Short mmCIF file of N, CA and C in Angstrom, two decimals:
data_model
loop_
_atom_site.label_atom_id
_atom_site.label_comp_id
_atom_site.label_asym_id
_atom_site.label_seq_id
_atom_site.Cartn_x
_atom_site.Cartn_y
_atom_site.Cartn_z
N MET A 1 139.01 84.39 170.42
CA MET A 1 137.91 83.98 171.27
C MET A 1 138.29 82.69 171.97
N ASN A 2 138.07 82.63 173.25
CA ASN A 2 138.40 81.44 174.03
C ASN A 2 137.42 80.32 173.67
N VAL A 3 137.95 79.18 173.24
CA VAL A 3 137.09 78.09 172.77
C VAL A 3 136.40 77.36 173.91
N ASN A 4 136.73 77.65 175.15
CA ASN A 4 136.11 76.97 176.28
C ASN A 4 134.97 77.76 176.90
N LYS A 5 134.61 78.86 176.31
CA LYS A 5 133.59 79.75 176.87
C LYS A 5 132.32 79.74 176.04
N LYS A 6 131.25 80.21 176.67
CA LYS A 6 130.00 80.46 175.96
C LYS A 6 130.18 81.73 175.14
N SER A 7 129.51 81.79 174.00
CA SER A 7 129.58 83.00 173.20
C SER A 7 128.31 83.15 172.37
N VAL A 8 128.14 84.34 171.82
CA VAL A 8 127.02 84.62 170.93
C VAL A 8 127.55 85.57 169.86
N SER A 9 127.02 85.41 168.65
CA SER A 9 127.41 86.32 167.58
C SER A 9 126.17 86.82 166.85
N PHE A 10 126.34 87.98 166.24
CA PHE A 10 125.28 88.63 165.45
C PHE A 10 125.89 89.00 164.11
N CYS A 11 125.20 88.65 163.03
CA CYS A 11 125.78 88.88 161.70
C CYS A 11 124.74 89.42 160.73
N PHE A 12 125.08 90.52 160.05
CA PHE A 12 124.37 90.96 158.86
C PHE A 12 125.15 90.42 157.68
N ARG A 13 124.48 89.78 156.72
CA ARG A 13 125.16 89.18 155.57
C ARG A 13 124.41 89.53 154.29
N GLY A 14 125.16 89.97 153.28
CA GLY A 14 124.56 90.25 151.98
C GLY A 14 123.92 91.63 151.90
N PHE A 15 124.72 92.66 151.82
CA PHE A 15 124.23 94.05 151.72
C PHE A 15 125.15 94.81 150.78
N GLU A 16 124.69 95.97 150.32
CA GLU A 16 125.44 96.74 149.33
C GLU A 16 126.37 97.78 149.93
N LEU A 17 126.08 98.30 151.14
CA LEU A 17 126.97 99.27 151.77
C LEU A 17 128.32 98.61 152.06
N SER A 18 129.33 99.42 152.25
CA SER A 18 130.63 98.85 152.63
C SER A 18 130.53 98.31 154.06
N PRO A 19 131.23 97.21 154.34
CA PRO A 19 131.23 96.70 155.71
C PRO A 19 131.71 97.73 156.73
N GLU A 20 132.59 98.63 156.34
CA GLU A 20 133.06 99.67 157.24
C GLU A 20 131.93 100.62 157.64
N LYS A 21 131.05 100.94 156.69
CA LYS A 21 129.90 101.81 157.00
C LYS A 21 128.91 101.10 157.92
N VAL A 22 128.70 99.79 157.69
CA VAL A 22 127.80 99.03 158.56
C VAL A 22 128.40 98.93 159.95
N GLU A 23 129.70 98.71 160.03
CA GLU A 23 130.37 98.67 161.33
C GLU A 23 130.17 99.99 162.07
N ALA A 24 130.30 101.11 161.36
CA ALA A 24 130.09 102.43 161.98
C ALA A 24 128.66 102.57 162.49
N LEU A 25 127.69 102.05 161.73
CA LEU A 25 126.30 102.10 162.18
C LEU A 25 126.09 101.26 163.45
N LEU A 26 126.76 100.11 163.53
CA LEU A 26 126.60 99.23 164.69
C LEU A 26 127.29 99.78 165.94
N ARG A 27 128.29 100.64 165.74
CA ARG A 27 129.00 101.28 166.85
C ARG A 27 129.77 100.30 167.73
N VAL A 28 130.15 99.15 167.17
CA VAL A 28 130.98 98.17 167.86
C VAL A 28 132.00 97.62 166.88
N LYS A 29 133.07 97.05 167.39
CA LYS A 29 134.10 96.42 166.56
C LYS A 29 133.56 95.07 166.07
N VAL A 30 133.69 94.83 164.76
CA VAL A 30 133.17 93.61 164.16
C VAL A 30 134.24 92.95 163.29
N LYS A 31 134.02 91.68 163.03
CA LYS A 31 134.77 91.00 161.97
C LYS A 31 133.99 91.30 160.70
N LYS A 32 134.69 91.58 159.59
CA LYS A 32 133.95 91.97 158.39
C LYS A 32 134.64 91.43 157.14
N GLY A 33 133.86 91.33 156.09
CA GLY A 33 134.38 90.91 154.80
C GLY A 33 133.56 91.54 153.69
N THR A 34 134.20 91.73 152.55
CA THR A 34 133.58 92.40 151.41
C THR A 34 133.38 91.42 150.27
N LEU A 35 132.23 91.49 149.63
CA LEU A 35 131.91 90.70 148.46
C LEU A 35 133.09 90.69 147.49
N GLY A 36 133.51 89.49 147.05
CA GLY A 36 134.58 89.37 146.07
C GLY A 36 135.98 89.26 146.65
N GLU A 37 136.14 89.57 147.94
CA GLU A 37 137.46 89.40 148.57
C GLU A 37 137.70 87.93 148.88
N PRO A 38 138.96 87.52 149.02
CA PRO A 38 139.24 86.13 149.42
C PRO A 38 138.61 85.81 150.78
N VAL A 39 138.13 84.59 150.93
CA VAL A 39 137.56 84.14 152.19
C VAL A 39 138.61 84.24 153.31
N LYS A 40 139.84 83.83 153.00
CA LYS A 40 140.98 83.91 153.91
C LYS A 40 142.20 84.30 153.10
N GLN A 41 143.24 84.75 153.79
CA GLN A 41 144.49 85.04 153.10
C GLN A 41 145.00 83.76 152.44
N ASN A 42 145.58 83.92 151.26
CA ASN A 42 146.18 82.81 150.51
C ASN A 42 145.17 81.75 150.08
N VAL A 43 143.90 82.12 149.98
CA VAL A 43 142.85 81.22 149.51
C VAL A 43 142.20 81.87 148.30
N GLU A 44 141.96 81.09 147.26
CA GLU A 44 141.38 81.65 146.04
C GLU A 44 139.87 81.85 146.12
N THR A 45 139.19 81.11 146.99
CA THR A 45 137.75 81.23 147.12
C THR A 45 137.38 82.64 147.56
N LYS A 46 136.38 83.21 146.88
CA LYS A 46 135.96 84.60 147.14
C LYS A 46 134.65 84.61 147.93
N LEU A 47 134.48 85.66 148.74
CA LEU A 47 133.23 85.84 149.47
C LEU A 47 132.09 86.10 148.49
N LYS A 48 130.97 85.42 148.70
CA LYS A 48 129.80 85.61 147.84
C LYS A 48 128.90 86.73 148.34
N ARG A 49 129.13 87.16 149.59
CA ARG A 49 128.35 88.24 150.20
C ARG A 49 129.25 89.04 151.15
N SER A 50 129.01 90.31 151.25
CA SER A 50 129.65 91.11 152.30
C SER A 50 129.01 90.74 153.63
N TYR A 51 129.77 90.91 154.72
CA TYR A 51 129.20 90.61 156.03
C TYR A 51 129.89 91.45 157.10
N VAL A 52 129.19 91.62 158.21
CA VAL A 52 129.77 92.13 159.45
C VAL A 52 129.28 91.20 160.55
N LYS A 53 130.19 90.84 161.45
CA LYS A 53 129.85 89.88 162.51
C LYS A 53 130.41 90.36 163.83
N PHE A 54 129.52 90.54 164.80
CA PHE A 54 129.89 90.93 166.15
C PHE A 54 129.90 89.67 167.02
N ASN A 55 131.00 89.44 167.72
CA ASN A 55 131.12 88.29 168.62
C ASN A 55 131.21 88.77 170.06
N LYS A 56 130.57 88.04 170.94
CA LYS A 56 130.58 88.40 172.36
C LYS A 56 130.83 87.16 173.20
N GLN A 57 131.85 87.24 174.05
CA GLN A 57 132.08 86.20 175.05
C GLN A 57 131.05 86.37 176.16
N LEU A 58 130.61 85.27 176.71
CA LEU A 58 129.62 85.31 177.78
C LEU A 58 130.22 84.78 179.08
N PRO A 59 129.80 85.32 180.22
CA PRO A 59 130.28 84.77 181.48
C PRO A 59 129.80 83.33 181.65
N ASP A 60 130.56 82.54 182.38
CA ASP A 60 130.19 81.13 182.59
C ASP A 60 128.81 80.98 183.20
N ASN A 61 128.41 81.93 184.04
CA ASN A 61 127.12 81.81 184.73
C ASN A 61 125.96 82.44 183.95
N CYS A 62 126.18 82.83 182.69
CA CYS A 62 125.12 83.44 181.88
C CYS A 62 124.10 82.37 181.50
N ARG A 63 122.85 82.61 181.84
CA ARG A 63 121.78 81.65 181.52
C ARG A 63 121.30 81.87 180.09
N LEU A 64 120.71 80.84 179.50
CA LEU A 64 120.22 80.90 178.13
C LEU A 64 119.27 82.07 177.91
N ASP A 65 118.37 82.32 178.86
CA ASP A 65 117.39 83.39 178.70
C ASP A 65 118.00 84.79 178.77
N GLU A 66 119.27 84.90 179.19
CA GLU A 66 119.95 86.20 179.29
C GLU A 66 120.80 86.52 178.06
N ILE A 67 121.09 85.52 177.24
CA ILE A 67 122.07 85.68 176.17
C ILE A 67 121.62 86.69 175.11
N ILE A 68 120.45 86.51 174.53
CA ILE A 68 119.98 87.39 173.44
C ILE A 68 119.74 88.81 173.95
N PRO A 69 119.07 89.00 175.10
CA PRO A 69 118.92 90.37 175.60
C PRO A 69 120.26 91.07 175.83
N SER A 70 121.25 90.34 176.31
CA SER A 70 122.58 90.91 176.51
C SER A 70 123.21 91.33 175.18
N LEU A 71 123.05 90.49 174.17
CA LEU A 71 123.56 90.80 172.83
C LEU A 71 122.89 92.06 172.28
N PHE A 72 121.56 92.10 172.34
CA PHE A 72 120.83 93.26 171.82
C PHE A 72 121.22 94.54 172.56
N GLU A 73 121.44 94.43 173.87
CA GLU A 73 121.85 95.61 174.65
C GLU A 73 123.20 96.14 174.16
N ASP A 74 124.14 95.24 173.88
CA ASP A 74 125.46 95.66 173.38
C ASP A 74 125.36 96.31 172.00
N LEU A 75 124.31 95.97 171.25
CA LEU A 75 124.14 96.49 169.89
C LEU A 75 123.09 97.61 169.84
N SER A 76 122.89 98.30 170.96
CA SER A 76 122.03 99.49 171.06
C SER A 76 120.53 99.20 171.02
N GLY A 77 120.14 97.94 171.19
CA GLY A 77 118.73 97.62 171.33
C GLY A 77 118.05 97.16 170.05
N ILE A 78 116.92 96.50 170.23
CA ILE A 78 116.19 95.91 169.10
C ILE A 78 115.67 96.98 168.15
N ASP A 79 115.20 98.11 168.67
CA ASP A 79 114.70 99.17 167.78
C ASP A 79 115.81 99.68 166.86
N TYR A 80 117.00 99.88 167.42
CA TYR A 80 118.12 100.36 166.62
C TYR A 80 118.56 99.31 165.60
N LEU A 81 118.59 98.04 165.99
CA LEU A 81 118.96 96.98 165.05
C LEU A 81 117.96 96.90 163.90
N CYS A 82 116.69 97.05 164.19
CA CYS A 82 115.68 97.06 163.12
C CYS A 82 115.88 98.27 162.21
N HIS A 83 116.25 99.41 162.78
CA HIS A 83 116.55 100.60 161.98
C HIS A 83 117.71 100.34 161.03
N ILE A 84 118.79 99.75 161.54
CA ILE A 84 119.94 99.43 160.69
C ILE A 84 119.54 98.43 159.61
N ARG A 85 118.78 97.41 160.00
CA ARG A 85 118.30 96.43 159.02
C ARG A 85 117.57 97.13 157.87
N ASP A 86 116.71 98.07 158.21
CA ASP A 86 115.95 98.78 157.18
C ASP A 86 116.85 99.65 156.31
N LEU A 87 117.92 100.19 156.87
CA LEU A 87 118.87 101.01 156.10
C LEU A 87 119.71 100.19 155.12
N ILE A 88 120.14 99.01 155.56
CA ILE A 88 121.10 98.26 154.74
C ILE A 88 120.47 97.10 153.96
N SER A 89 119.25 96.69 154.30
CA SER A 89 118.54 95.60 153.60
C SER A 89 119.42 94.36 153.39
N PRO A 90 119.88 93.74 154.49
CA PRO A 90 120.71 92.55 154.33
C PRO A 90 119.88 91.37 153.83
N GLU A 91 120.55 90.45 153.15
CA GLU A 91 119.88 89.22 152.72
C GLU A 91 119.59 88.31 153.92
N PHE A 92 120.50 88.31 154.89
CA PHE A 92 120.37 87.43 156.05
C PHE A 92 120.77 88.18 157.31
N ILE A 93 120.10 87.83 158.40
CA ILE A 93 120.50 88.27 159.74
C ILE A 93 120.60 86.99 160.56
N GLU A 94 121.76 86.81 161.17
CA GLU A 94 122.01 85.55 161.88
C GLU A 94 122.45 85.82 163.31
N ILE A 95 121.88 85.06 164.23
CA ILE A 95 122.31 85.06 165.62
C ILE A 95 122.73 83.62 165.92
N ASP A 96 123.94 83.45 166.42
CA ASP A 96 124.45 82.12 166.71
C ASP A 96 124.91 82.05 168.16
N VAL A 97 124.32 81.12 168.89
CA VAL A 97 124.67 80.92 170.30
C VAL A 97 125.54 79.67 170.39
N VAL A 98 126.71 79.82 171.00
CA VAL A 98 127.63 78.69 171.16
C VAL A 98 127.69 78.34 172.64
N LEU A 99 127.28 77.11 172.95
CA LEU A 99 127.30 76.62 174.33
C LEU A 99 128.22 75.41 174.38
N ARG A 100 129.29 75.54 175.09
CA ARG A 100 130.27 74.46 175.20
C ARG A 100 129.93 73.64 176.44
N ILE A 101 129.08 72.63 176.24
CA ILE A 101 128.53 71.90 177.39
C ILE A 101 128.84 70.41 177.40
N LYS A 102 129.34 69.86 176.33
CA LYS A 102 129.52 68.41 176.26
C LYS A 102 130.41 67.87 177.37
N LYS A 103 131.45 68.62 177.73
CA LYS A 103 132.35 68.16 178.79
C LYS A 103 132.23 69.07 180.01
N SER A 104 131.05 69.61 180.20
CA SER A 104 130.83 70.57 181.27
C SER A 104 129.88 70.01 182.31
N ASP A 105 129.99 70.52 183.52
CA ASP A 105 129.04 70.16 184.58
C ASP A 105 127.73 70.91 184.43
N GLU A 106 127.66 71.86 183.48
CA GLU A 106 126.51 72.73 183.31
C GLU A 106 125.49 72.20 182.31
N GLN A 107 125.30 70.94 182.21
CA GLN A 107 124.39 70.39 181.21
C GLN A 107 122.95 70.49 181.70
N GLU A 108 122.51 71.69 181.92
CA GLU A 108 121.15 71.94 182.36
C GLU A 108 120.35 72.53 181.21
N GLY A 109 119.05 72.55 181.37
CA GLY A 109 118.19 73.11 180.34
C GLY A 109 118.16 74.62 180.41
N GLY A 110 117.32 75.19 179.59
CA GLY A 110 117.14 76.63 179.57
C GLY A 110 115.91 76.96 178.76
N PHE A 111 115.62 78.23 178.64
CA PHE A 111 114.44 78.66 177.89
C PHE A 111 114.71 80.01 177.28
N LEU A 112 113.91 80.35 176.27
CA LEU A 112 113.91 81.68 175.68
C LEU A 112 112.53 82.29 175.95
N PRO A 113 112.48 83.40 176.66
CA PRO A 113 111.19 84.03 176.94
C PRO A 113 110.49 84.48 175.66
N HIS A 114 109.18 84.56 175.71
CA HIS A 114 108.41 84.95 174.52
C HIS A 114 108.81 86.33 174.02
N GLU A 115 109.24 87.23 174.92
CA GLU A 115 109.67 88.56 174.49
C GLU A 115 110.93 88.48 173.61
N VAL A 116 111.82 87.56 173.95
CA VAL A 116 113.04 87.37 173.17
C VAL A 116 112.69 86.78 171.80
N LEU A 117 111.81 85.80 171.78
CA LEU A 117 111.37 85.21 170.51
C LEU A 117 110.67 86.25 169.65
N ARG A 118 109.88 87.11 170.27
CA ARG A 118 109.21 88.19 169.54
C ARG A 118 110.23 89.13 168.91
N ASP A 119 111.26 89.50 169.68
CA ASP A 119 112.28 90.41 169.16
C ASP A 119 113.07 89.78 168.01
N ILE A 120 113.40 88.51 168.12
CA ILE A 120 114.11 87.81 167.04
C ILE A 120 113.24 87.79 165.78
N ALA A 121 111.96 87.50 165.95
CA ALA A 121 111.04 87.49 164.81
C ALA A 121 110.89 88.90 164.22
N ARG A 122 110.80 89.90 165.08
CA ARG A 122 110.68 91.28 164.60
C ARG A 122 111.89 91.70 163.78
N LEU A 123 113.06 91.24 164.18
CA LEU A 123 114.29 91.54 163.47
C LEU A 123 114.42 90.71 162.19
N LYS A 124 113.62 89.65 162.08
CA LYS A 124 113.66 88.71 160.94
C LYS A 124 115.01 88.00 160.88
N ALA A 125 115.49 87.61 162.05
CA ALA A 125 116.79 86.95 162.18
C ALA A 125 116.64 85.45 162.31
N ASN A 126 117.63 84.73 161.80
CA ASN A 126 117.73 83.29 162.03
C ASN A 126 118.49 83.09 163.33
N LEU A 127 118.07 82.09 164.10
CA LEU A 127 118.72 81.77 165.36
C LEU A 127 119.26 80.36 165.28
N SER A 128 120.56 80.22 165.55
CA SER A 128 121.16 78.88 165.54
C SER A 128 121.86 78.63 166.86
N PHE A 129 122.03 77.36 167.18
CA PHE A 129 122.71 76.94 168.39
C PHE A 129 123.79 75.95 168.02
N GLN A 130 124.93 76.10 168.66
CA GLN A 130 126.00 75.11 168.55
C GLN A 130 126.24 74.57 169.95
N PHE A 131 126.14 73.27 170.10
CA PHE A 131 126.42 72.63 171.37
C PHE A 131 127.72 71.86 171.22
N LEU A 132 128.77 72.38 171.78
CA LEU A 132 130.10 71.80 171.61
C LEU A 132 130.60 71.18 172.90
#
């Protein structure tokens, strides 16, 4: 992932199905890990939860209000994500928006429409922001 770009990620964390099965349900390529596996190669620390994480690069001109709808569209929509959530019963659902603005000319504000906030709440997801 290019560290100079905007990005967003979606993660299911803490479920009993294999990460490969959850990846198949999501129908996209994900980064994944299985409970009890090493966090990284050559590291003794083990994962405390299985996870699948979808990462998406965003165009430079992508506005804040477009990020979550674009993510949900890539993941087959909010209804489908809620269906998967109900199938796998994850402990956590996380959406992380990364905005690299500290050394950018794009230090403008933004907003999240109430429909987006409603969908995030319906999914029971945590939303985080990283401003780098």
